[in-house]
Coordinates of C-alpha atoms in Angstrom, one line a residue:
X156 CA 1.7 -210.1 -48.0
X157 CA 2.6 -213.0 -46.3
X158 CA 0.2 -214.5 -43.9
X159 CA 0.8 -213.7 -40.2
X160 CA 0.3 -216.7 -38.4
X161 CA -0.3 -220.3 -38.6
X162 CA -1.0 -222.7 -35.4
X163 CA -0.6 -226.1 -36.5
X164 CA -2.4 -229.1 -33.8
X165 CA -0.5 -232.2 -33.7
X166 CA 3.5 -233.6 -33.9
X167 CA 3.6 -236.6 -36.3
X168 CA 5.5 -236.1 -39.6
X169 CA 2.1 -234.0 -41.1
X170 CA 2.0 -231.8 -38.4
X171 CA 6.0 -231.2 -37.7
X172 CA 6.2 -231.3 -41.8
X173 CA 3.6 -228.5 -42.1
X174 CA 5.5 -226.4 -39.2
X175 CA 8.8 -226.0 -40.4
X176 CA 7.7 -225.7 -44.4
X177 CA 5.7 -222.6 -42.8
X178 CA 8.0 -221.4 -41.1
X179 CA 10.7 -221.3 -43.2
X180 CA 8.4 -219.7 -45.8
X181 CA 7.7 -216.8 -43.2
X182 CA 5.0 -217.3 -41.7
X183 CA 5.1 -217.4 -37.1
X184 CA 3.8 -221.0 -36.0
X185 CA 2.7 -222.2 -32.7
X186 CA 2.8 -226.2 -33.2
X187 CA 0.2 -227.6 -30.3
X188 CA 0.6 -230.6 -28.9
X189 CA -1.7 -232.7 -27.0
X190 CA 1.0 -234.8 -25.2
X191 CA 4.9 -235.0 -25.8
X192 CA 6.6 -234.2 -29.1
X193 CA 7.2 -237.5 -30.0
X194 CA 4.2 -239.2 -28.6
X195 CA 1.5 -240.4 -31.3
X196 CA 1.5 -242.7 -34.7
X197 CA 4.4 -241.8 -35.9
X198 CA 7.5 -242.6 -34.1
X199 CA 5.4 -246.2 -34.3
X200 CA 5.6 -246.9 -37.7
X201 CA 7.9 -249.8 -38.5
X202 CA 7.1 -250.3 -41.9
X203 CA 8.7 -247.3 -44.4
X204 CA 8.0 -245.0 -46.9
X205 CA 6.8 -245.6 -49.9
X206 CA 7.5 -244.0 -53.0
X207 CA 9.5 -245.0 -56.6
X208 CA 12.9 -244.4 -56.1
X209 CA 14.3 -247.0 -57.7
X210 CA 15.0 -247.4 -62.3
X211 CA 12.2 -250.1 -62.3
X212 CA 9.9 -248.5 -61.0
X213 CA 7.2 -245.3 -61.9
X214 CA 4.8 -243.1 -60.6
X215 CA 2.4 -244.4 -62.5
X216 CA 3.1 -247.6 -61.3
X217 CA 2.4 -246.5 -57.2
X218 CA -0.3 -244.1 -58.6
X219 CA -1.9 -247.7 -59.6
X220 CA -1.3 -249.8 -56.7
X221 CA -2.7 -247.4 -54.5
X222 CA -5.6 -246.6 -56.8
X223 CA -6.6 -250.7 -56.6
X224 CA -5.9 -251.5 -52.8
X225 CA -8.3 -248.4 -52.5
X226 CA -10.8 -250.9 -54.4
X227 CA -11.0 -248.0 -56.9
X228 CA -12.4 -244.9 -55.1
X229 CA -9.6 -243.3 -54.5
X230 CA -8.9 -239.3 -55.7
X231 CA -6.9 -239.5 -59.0
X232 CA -5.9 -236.3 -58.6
X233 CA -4.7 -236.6 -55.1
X234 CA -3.0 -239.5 -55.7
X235 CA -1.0 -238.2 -58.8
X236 CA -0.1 -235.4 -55.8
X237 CA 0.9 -237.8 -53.6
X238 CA 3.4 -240.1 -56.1
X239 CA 4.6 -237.4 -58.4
X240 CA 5.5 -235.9 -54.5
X241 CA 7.1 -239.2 -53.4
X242 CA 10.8 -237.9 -54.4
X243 CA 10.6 -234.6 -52.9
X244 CA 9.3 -235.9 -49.7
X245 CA 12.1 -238.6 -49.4
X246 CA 15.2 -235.7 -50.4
X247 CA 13.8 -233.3 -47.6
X248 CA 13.6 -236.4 -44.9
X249 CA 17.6 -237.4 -46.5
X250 CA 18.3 -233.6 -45.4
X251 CA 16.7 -233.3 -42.3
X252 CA 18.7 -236.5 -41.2
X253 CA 16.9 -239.1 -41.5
X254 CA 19.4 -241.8 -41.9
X255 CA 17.3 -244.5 -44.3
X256 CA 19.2 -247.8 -44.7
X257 CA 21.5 -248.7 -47.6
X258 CA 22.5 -251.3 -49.6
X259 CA 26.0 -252.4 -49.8
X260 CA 26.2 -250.2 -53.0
X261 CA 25.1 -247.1 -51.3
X262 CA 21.7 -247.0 -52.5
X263 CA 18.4 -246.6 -50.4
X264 CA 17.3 -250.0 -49.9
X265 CA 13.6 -250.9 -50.9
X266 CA 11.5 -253.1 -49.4
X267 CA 8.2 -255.2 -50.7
X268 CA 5.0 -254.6 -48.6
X269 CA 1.4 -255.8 -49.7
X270 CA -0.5 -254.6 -53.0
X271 CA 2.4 -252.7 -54.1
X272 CA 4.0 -254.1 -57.3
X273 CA 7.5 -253.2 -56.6
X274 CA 9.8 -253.4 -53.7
X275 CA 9.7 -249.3 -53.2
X276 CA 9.4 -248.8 -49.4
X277 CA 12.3 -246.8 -48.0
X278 CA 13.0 -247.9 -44.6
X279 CA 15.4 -246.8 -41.5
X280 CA 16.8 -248.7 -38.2
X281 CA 15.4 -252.1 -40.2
X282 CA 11.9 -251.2 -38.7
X283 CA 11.9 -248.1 -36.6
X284 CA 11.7 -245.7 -39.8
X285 CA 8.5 -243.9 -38.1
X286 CA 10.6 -243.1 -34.8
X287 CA 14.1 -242.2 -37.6
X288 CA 11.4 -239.7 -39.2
X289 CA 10.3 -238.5 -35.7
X290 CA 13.7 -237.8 -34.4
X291 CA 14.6 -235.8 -37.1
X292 CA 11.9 -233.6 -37.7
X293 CA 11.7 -233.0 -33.9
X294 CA 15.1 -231.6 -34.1
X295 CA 14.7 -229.6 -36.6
X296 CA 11.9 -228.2 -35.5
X297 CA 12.8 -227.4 -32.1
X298 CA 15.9 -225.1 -33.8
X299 CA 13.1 -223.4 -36.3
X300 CA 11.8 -220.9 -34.7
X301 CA 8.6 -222.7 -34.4
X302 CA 6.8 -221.6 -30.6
X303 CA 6.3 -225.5 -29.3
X304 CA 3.4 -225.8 -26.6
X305 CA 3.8 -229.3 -25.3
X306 CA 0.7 -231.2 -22.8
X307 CA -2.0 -228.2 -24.6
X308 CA -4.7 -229.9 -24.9
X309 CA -6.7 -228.0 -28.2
X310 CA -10.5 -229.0 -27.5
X311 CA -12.3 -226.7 -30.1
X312 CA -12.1 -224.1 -33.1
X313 CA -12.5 -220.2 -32.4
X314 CA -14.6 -219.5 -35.4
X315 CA -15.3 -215.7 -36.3
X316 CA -17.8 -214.6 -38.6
X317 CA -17.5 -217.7 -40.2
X318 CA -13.5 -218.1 -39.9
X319 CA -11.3 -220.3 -38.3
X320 CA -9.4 -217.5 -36.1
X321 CA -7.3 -219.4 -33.7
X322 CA -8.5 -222.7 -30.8
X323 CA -9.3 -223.0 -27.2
X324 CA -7.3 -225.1 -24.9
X325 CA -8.5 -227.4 -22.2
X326 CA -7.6 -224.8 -19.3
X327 CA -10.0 -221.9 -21.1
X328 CA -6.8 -220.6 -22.8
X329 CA -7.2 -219.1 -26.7
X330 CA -4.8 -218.8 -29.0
X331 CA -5.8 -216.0 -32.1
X332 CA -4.1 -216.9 -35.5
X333 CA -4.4 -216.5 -39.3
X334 CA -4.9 -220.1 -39.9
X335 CA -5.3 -223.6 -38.0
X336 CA -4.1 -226.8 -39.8
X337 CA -5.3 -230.1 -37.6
X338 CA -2.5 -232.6 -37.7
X339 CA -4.1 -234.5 -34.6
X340 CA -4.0 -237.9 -36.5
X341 CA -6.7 -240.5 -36.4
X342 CA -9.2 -242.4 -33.9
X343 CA -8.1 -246.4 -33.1
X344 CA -9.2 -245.7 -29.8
X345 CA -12.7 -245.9 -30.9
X346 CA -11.7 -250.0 -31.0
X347 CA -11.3 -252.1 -28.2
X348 CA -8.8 -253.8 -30.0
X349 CA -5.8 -251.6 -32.0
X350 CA -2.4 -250.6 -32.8
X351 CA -2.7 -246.6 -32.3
X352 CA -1.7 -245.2 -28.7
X353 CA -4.3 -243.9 -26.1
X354 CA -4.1 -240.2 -27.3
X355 CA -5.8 -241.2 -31.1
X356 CA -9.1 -240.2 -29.9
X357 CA -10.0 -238.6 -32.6
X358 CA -9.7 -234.6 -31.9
X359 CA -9.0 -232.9 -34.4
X360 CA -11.7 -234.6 -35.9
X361 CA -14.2 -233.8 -33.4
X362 CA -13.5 -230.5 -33.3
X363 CA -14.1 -230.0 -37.2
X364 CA -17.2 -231.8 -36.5
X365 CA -18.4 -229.5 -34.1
X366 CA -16.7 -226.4 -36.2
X367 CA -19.5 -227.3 -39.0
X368 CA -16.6 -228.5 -41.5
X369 CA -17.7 -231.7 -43.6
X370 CA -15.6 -235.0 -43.3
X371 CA -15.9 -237.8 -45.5
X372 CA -14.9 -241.5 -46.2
X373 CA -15.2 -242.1 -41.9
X374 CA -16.7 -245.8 -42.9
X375 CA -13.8 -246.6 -44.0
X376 CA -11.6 -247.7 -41.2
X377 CA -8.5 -249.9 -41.5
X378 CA -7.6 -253.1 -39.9
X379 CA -4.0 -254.5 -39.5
X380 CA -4.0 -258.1 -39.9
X381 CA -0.7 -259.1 -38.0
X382 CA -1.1 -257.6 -34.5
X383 CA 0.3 -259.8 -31.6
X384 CA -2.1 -261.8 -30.0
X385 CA -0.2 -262.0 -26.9
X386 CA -0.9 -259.2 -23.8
X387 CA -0.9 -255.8 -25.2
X388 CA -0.8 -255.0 -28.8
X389 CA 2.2 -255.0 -30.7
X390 CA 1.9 -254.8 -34.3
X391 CA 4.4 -257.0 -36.8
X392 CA 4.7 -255.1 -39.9
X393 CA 3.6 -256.2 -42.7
X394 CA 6.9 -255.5 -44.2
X395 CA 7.8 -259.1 -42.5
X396 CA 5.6 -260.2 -44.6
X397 CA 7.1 -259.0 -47.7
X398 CA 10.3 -260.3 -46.9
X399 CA 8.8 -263.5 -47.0
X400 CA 6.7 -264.4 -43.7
X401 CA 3.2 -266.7 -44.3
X402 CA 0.0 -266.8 -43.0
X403 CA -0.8 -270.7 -41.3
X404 CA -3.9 -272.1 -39.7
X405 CA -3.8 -274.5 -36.3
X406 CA -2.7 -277.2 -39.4
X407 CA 0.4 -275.3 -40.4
X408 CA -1.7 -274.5 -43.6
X409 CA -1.1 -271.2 -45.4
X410 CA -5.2 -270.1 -46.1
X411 CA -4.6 -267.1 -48.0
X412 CA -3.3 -269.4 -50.7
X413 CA -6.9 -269.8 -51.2
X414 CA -8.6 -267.0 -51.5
X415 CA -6.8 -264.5 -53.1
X416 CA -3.5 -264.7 -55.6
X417 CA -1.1 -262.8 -53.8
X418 CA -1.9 -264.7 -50.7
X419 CA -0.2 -262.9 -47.8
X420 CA 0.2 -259.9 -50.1
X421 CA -3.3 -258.8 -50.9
X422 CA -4.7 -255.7 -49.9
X423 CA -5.0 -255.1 -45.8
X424 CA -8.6 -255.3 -46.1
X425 CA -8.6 -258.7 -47.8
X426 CA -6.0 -260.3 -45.4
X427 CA -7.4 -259.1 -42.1
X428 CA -10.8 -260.6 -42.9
X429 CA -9.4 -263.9 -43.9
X430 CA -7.1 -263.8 -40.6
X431 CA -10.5 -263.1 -38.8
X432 CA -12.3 -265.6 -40.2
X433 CA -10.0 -267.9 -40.0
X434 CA -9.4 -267.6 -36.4
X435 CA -13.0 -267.7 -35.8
X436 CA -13.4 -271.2 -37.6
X437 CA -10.5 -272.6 -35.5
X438 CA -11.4 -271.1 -32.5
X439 CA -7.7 -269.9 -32.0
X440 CA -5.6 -267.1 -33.5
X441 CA -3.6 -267.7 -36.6
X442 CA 0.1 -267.5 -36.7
X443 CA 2.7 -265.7 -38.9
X444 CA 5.3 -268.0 -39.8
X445 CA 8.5 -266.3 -40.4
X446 CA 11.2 -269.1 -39.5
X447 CA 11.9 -269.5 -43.3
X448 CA 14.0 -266.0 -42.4
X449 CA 16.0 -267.6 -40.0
X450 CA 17.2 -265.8 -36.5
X451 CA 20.2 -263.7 -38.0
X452 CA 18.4 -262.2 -40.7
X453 CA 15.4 -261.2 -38.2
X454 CA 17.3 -259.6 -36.0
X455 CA 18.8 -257.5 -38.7
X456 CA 15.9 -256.7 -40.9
X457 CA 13.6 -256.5 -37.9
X458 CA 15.6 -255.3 -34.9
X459 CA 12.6 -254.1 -33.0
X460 CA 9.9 -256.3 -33.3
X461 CA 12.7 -259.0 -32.5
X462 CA 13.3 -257.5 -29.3
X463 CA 9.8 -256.9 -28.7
X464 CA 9.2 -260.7 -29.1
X465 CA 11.9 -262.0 -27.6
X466 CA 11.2 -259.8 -24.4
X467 CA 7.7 -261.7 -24.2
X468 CA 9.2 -264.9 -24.7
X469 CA 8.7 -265.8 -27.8
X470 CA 11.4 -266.9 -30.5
X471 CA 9.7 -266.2 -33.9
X472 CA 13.1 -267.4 -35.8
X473 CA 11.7 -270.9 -34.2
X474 CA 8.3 -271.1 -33.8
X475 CA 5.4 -268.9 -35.6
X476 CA 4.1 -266.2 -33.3
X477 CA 0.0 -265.5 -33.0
X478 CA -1.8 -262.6 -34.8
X479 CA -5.0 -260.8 -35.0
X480 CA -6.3 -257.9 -36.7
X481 CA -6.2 -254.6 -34.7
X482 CA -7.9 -251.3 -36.2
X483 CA -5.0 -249.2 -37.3
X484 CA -5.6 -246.5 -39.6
X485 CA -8.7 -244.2 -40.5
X486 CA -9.1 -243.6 -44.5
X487 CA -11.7 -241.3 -44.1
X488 CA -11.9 -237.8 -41.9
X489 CA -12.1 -233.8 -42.7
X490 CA -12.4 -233.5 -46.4
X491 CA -9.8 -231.4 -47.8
X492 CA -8.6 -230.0 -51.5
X493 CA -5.5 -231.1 -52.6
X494 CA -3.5 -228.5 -50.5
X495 CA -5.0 -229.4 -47.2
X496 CA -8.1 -226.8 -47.6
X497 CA -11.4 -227.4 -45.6
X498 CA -14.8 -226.9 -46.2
X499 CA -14.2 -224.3 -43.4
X500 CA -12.5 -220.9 -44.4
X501 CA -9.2 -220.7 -42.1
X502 CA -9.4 -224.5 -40.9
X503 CA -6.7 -227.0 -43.2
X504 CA -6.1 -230.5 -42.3
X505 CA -3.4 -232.8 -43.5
X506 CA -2.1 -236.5 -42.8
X507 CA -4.4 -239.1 -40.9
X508 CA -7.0 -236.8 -40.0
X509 CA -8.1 -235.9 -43.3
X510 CA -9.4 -237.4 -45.9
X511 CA -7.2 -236.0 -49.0
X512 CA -8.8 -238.5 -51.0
X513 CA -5.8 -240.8 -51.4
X514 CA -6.8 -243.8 -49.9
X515 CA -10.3 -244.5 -50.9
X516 CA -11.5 -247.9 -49.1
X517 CA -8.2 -249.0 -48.4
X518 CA -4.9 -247.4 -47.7
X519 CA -2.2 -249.0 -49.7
X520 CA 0.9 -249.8 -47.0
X521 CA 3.5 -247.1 -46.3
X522 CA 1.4 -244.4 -47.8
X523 CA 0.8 -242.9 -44.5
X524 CA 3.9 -241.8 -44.3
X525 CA 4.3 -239.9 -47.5
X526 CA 0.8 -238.7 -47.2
X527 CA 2.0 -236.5 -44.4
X528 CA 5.3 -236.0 -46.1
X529 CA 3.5 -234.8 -49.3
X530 CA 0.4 -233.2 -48.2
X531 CA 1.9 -231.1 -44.8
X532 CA 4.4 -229.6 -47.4
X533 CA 1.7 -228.8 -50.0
X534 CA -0.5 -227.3 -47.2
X535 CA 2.3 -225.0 -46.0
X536 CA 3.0 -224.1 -49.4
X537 CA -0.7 -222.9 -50.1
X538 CA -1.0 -221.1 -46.4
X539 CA 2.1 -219.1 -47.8
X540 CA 0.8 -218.2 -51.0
X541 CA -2.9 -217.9 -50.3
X542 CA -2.6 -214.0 -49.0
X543 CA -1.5 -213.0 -52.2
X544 CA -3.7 -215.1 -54.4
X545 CA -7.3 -216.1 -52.6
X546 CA -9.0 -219.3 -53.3
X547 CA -12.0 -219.4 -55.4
X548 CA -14.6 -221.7 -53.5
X549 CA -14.7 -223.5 -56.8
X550 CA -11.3 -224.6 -56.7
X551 CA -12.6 -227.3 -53.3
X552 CA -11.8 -230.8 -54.8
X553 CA -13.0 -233.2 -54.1
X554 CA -16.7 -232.6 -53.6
X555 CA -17.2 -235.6 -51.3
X556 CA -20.0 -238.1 -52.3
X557 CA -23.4 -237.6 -50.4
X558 CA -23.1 -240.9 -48.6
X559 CA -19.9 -240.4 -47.0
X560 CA -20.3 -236.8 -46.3
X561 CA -21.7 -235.9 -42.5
X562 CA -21.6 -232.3 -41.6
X563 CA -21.3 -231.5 -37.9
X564 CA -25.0 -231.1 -37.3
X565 CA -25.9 -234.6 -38.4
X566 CA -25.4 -236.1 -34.9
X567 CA -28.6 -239.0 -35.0
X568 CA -30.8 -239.2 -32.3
X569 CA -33.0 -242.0 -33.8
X570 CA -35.9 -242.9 -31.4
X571 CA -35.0 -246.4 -29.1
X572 CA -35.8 -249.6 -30.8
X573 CA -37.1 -252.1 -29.1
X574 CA -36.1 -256.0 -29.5
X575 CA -33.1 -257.6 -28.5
X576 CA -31.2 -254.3 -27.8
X577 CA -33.6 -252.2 -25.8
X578 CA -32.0 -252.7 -22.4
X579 CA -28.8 -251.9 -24.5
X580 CA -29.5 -248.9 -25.4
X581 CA -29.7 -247.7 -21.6
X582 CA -26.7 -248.8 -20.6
X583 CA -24.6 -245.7 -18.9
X584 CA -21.7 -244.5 -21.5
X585 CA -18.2 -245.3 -20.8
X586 CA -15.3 -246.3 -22.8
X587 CA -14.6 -248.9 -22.4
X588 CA -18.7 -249.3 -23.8
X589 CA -18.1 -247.6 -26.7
X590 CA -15.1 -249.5 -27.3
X591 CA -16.5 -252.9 -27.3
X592 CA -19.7 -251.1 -29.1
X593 CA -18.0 -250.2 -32.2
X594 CA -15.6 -253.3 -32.2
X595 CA -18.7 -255.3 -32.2
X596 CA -20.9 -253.7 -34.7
X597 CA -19.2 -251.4 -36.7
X598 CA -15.3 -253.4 -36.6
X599 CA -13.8 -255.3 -39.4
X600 CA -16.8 -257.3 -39.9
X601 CA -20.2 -255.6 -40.3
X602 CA -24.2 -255.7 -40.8
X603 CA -26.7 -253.6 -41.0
X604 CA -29.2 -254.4 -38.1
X605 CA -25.7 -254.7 -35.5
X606 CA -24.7 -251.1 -37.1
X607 CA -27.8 -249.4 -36.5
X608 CA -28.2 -251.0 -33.0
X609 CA -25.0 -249.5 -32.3
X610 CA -25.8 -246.0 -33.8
X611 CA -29.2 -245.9 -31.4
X612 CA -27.1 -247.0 -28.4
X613 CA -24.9 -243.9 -29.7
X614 CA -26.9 -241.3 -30.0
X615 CA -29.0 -242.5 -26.7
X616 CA -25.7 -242.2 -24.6
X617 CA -24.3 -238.6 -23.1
X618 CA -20.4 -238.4 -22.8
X619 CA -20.3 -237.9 -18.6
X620 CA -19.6 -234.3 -17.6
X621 CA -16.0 -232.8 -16.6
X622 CA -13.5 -230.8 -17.9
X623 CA -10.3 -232.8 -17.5
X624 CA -8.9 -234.3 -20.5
X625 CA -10.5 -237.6 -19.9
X626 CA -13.8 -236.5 -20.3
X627 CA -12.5 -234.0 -23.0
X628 CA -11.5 -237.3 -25.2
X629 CA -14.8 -238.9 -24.2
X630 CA -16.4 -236.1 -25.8
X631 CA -14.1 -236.6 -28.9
X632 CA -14.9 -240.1 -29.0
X633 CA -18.6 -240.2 -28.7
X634 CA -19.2 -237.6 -31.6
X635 CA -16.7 -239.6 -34.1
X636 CA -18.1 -242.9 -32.9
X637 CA -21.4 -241.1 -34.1
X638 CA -20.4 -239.6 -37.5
X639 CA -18.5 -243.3 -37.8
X640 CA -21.7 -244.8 -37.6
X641 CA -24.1 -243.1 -39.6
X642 CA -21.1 -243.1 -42.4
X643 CA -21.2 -247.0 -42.5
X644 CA -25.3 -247.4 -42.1
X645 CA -25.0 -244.8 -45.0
X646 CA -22.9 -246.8 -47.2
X647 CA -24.9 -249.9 -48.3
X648 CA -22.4 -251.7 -50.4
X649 CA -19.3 -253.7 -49.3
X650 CA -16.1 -251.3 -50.5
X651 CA -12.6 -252.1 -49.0
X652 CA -12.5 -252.0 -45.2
X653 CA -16.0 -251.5 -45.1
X654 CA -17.2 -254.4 -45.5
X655 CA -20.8 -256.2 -45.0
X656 CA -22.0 -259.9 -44.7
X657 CA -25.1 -259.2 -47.0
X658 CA -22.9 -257.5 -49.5
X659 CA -20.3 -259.2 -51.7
X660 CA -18.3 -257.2 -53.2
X661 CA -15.3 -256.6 -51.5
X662 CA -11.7 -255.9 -53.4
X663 CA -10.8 -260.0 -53.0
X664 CA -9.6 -259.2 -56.6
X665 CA -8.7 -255.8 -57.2
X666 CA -4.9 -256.0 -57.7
X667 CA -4.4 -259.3 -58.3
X668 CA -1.3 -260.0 -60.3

């Protein structure tokens, strides 16, 4: 028998993927939204899509690239799922509407982005693909059938007898269902600095957490290198870079040249430490130099981050434009199987907010995308058939390493240290703390006496009282700020994004051609 019903928390392409696959295999969906349907990550993404669709390239070949920019710790499995699910993905987007851009042949054009070894990143609008995708799937899903809650705020999992039976909204509202899949995307706004809009406090996240459900991987969080270092963030994709755009100190010298071979096109993690440090030493932020491109072919290519930089005054088809790294994207969160299944019978989690095990220490670019393209359909697909054919326990893959694995109940409470960060640790919590906390200690750049001062300050801190959504995200905030870091103190060797001044291994060479 078909399962009854699914509520599926969150609207980017995981959560609005899982939805209509559900539905349209039977099953009744409520799709909760925090905000607006097209609010979050997604209608954001500039970049594309990655996946092989053109004769020179191979599954193999993306299962690779995205194995190294992981430094090697991604899931095989999972990302032999996500490759071999690249075509499928892209043919239901192409019927759904989304109109990708061509080449004067016909063909889906491809573009180059960093660590991958073939142009294979299907884009639409230039670089608005994300809000192409969002458009579409919104549509679609608002003629499904699917029962859309918009500005329902889901703060915590009903769990019965030790099943995920349905959530609780912020105004003391339940909601009873078979199944929950979180779709609530991932946590930037842990960071003072970063790319991700002010509802990525991590949720869904927090509420697994607090569910009991083990995450993993939560060390490992990503760091864009080419965020606009003018007023509010504004990222410039990296696909400019792949069309040709440099790196260049206050000398006009290209730095990456010298410390990895693909220069500008190493992995994120490599590039955003070099942009850091190299704006540290200089005492100015570097600048991405894209007037090689010239004005006409940057308005075409990149009609939106044209306009966004010409409306700030800047003309980057004249002069280079300053960058910084920004956290962006979180590798790491509730450890699922390969179909979206949870530690927690009845919870499922797909696209940022879990960790599938496709990323390892580094998400490879444009796999975001597909990963909630891929993994929403696979989970919808498995809700559908699991009535008929139950799980055995056994079947959980991965089994998350120890070190990266924090189960709700593992909030620290270490005792407060004295020193240099006593008076610290008593400072009252707010945001905007916390913010600057992890930014600080546990950002792009990290050691292990800053991460443990911030996990004290942490734990010492309450999030303040209320029951508005404000203090609701607080809440979120302060627990995955937690999990965050005891994940990093936990993991004593420099992997990827996580990466630590008395550690040197870091993937400076993984991937280079």
């Amino acid at each position: 028998m078909a399962r009854r019903s699914v509520i599926v928390v969150g609207s980017g392409i995981a959560g609005l993927t899982t939805a209509l696959r559900a539905r349209a295999r039977g099953q009744r969906v409520d799709l909760i939204v925090k905000g607006g349907l097209q609010d979050g990550c997604t209608p954001l993404a500039q970049g594309g899509i990655a996946g092989c669709y053109g004769p020179s390239d191979s599954p193999a070949l993306h299962a690779l690239d995205t194995l190294q920019a992981g430094d090697g710790l991604g899931d095989p499995q999972a990302i032999a799922a996500l490759v071999d699910g690249a075509q499928a993905a892209l043919g239901r987007l192409l019927s759904a509407g989304v109109p990708f851009d061509r080449t004067a042949q016909g063909e889906i054009a491809r573009g180059l982005e960093a660590a991958h070894s073939r142009p294979r990143i299907a884009h639409a609008g230039g670089d608005a693909t994300g809000a192409a995708i969002s458009r579409a799937l919104v549509t679609q899903v608002r003629a499904s059938g699917v029962s859309i809650h918009e500005q329902a705020f889901a703060t915590d999992l009903l769990v019965v007898g030790g099943r995920v039976r349905g959530i609780r909204l912020l105004d003391g509202t339940t909601l009873e269902a078979d199944a929950v899949v979180l779709a609530t995307g991932g946590a930037g706004q842990l960071f003072a600095h970063t790319t991700n809009p002010s509802g990525s406090t991590g949720d869904g996240i927090a509420m697994a957490l607090r569910a009991g459900a083990a995450v993993a991987d939560l060390e490992f969080v990503q760091f864009h290198p080419t965020v606009l270092a003018l007023g509010s963030p504004f990222l410039v994709s990296e696909a400019v870079r792949g069309a040709g755009a440099v790196l260049v100190d206050a000398d006009g010298h290209r730095f990456l040249i010298d410390q990895h071979p693909n220069a500008e096109l190493a992995p994120r993690d490599v590039v955003a430490r070099a942009v850091a440090r190299q704006a540290a030493a200089q005492h100015a932020p570097v600048r991405l130099d894209a007037t090689m491109l010239g004005a006409t072919a940057l308005a075409r290519r990149f009609p939106t981050i044209d306009t966004e930089l010409r409306a700030r005054g800047l003309d980057w088809a004249r002069d280079p434009v300053p960058v910084t790294p920004a956290a962006h994207y979180l590798m790491g969160g509730i450890a699922t199987d390969l179909d979206g299944r949870t530690t927690l019978p009845g919870l499922w989690a797909v696209g940022e907010t879990a960790r599938s095990g496709v990323h390892g220490a580094n998400r490879l670019a444009s796999n975001s995308l597909l990963e909630g393209a891929v993994f929403g359909a696979r989970a919808a697909d498995a809700l559908a058939d699991e009535a008929a054919t139950p799980p055995l326990r056994s079947q959980f893959l991965p089994e998350p390493a120890p070190t990266s694995t924090l189960p709700s109940q593992f909030l620290p409470q270490p005792p407060a240290r004295s020193g240099r960060n006593c008076d610290r640790n008593r400072t009252e919590f707010s945001r905007d703390a916390l913010q600057q906390l992890m930014w600080d200690s546990v950002g792009l750049l990290r050691d292990a006496d800053g991460m443990s001062d911030a996990r004290a300050r942490l734990s010492a801190w309450n999030a303040p009282a209320g029951s508005d959504a404000t203090a609701q995200e607080d809440a979120n905030l302060l627990i995955v700020a937690r999990a965050v870091a005891s994940a990093a103190l936990a993991r004593t060797q420099s992997r990827g994004a996580h990466h630590l001044s008395s550690s040197p291994h870091s993937s400076a060479l993984i991937g280079a051609a």
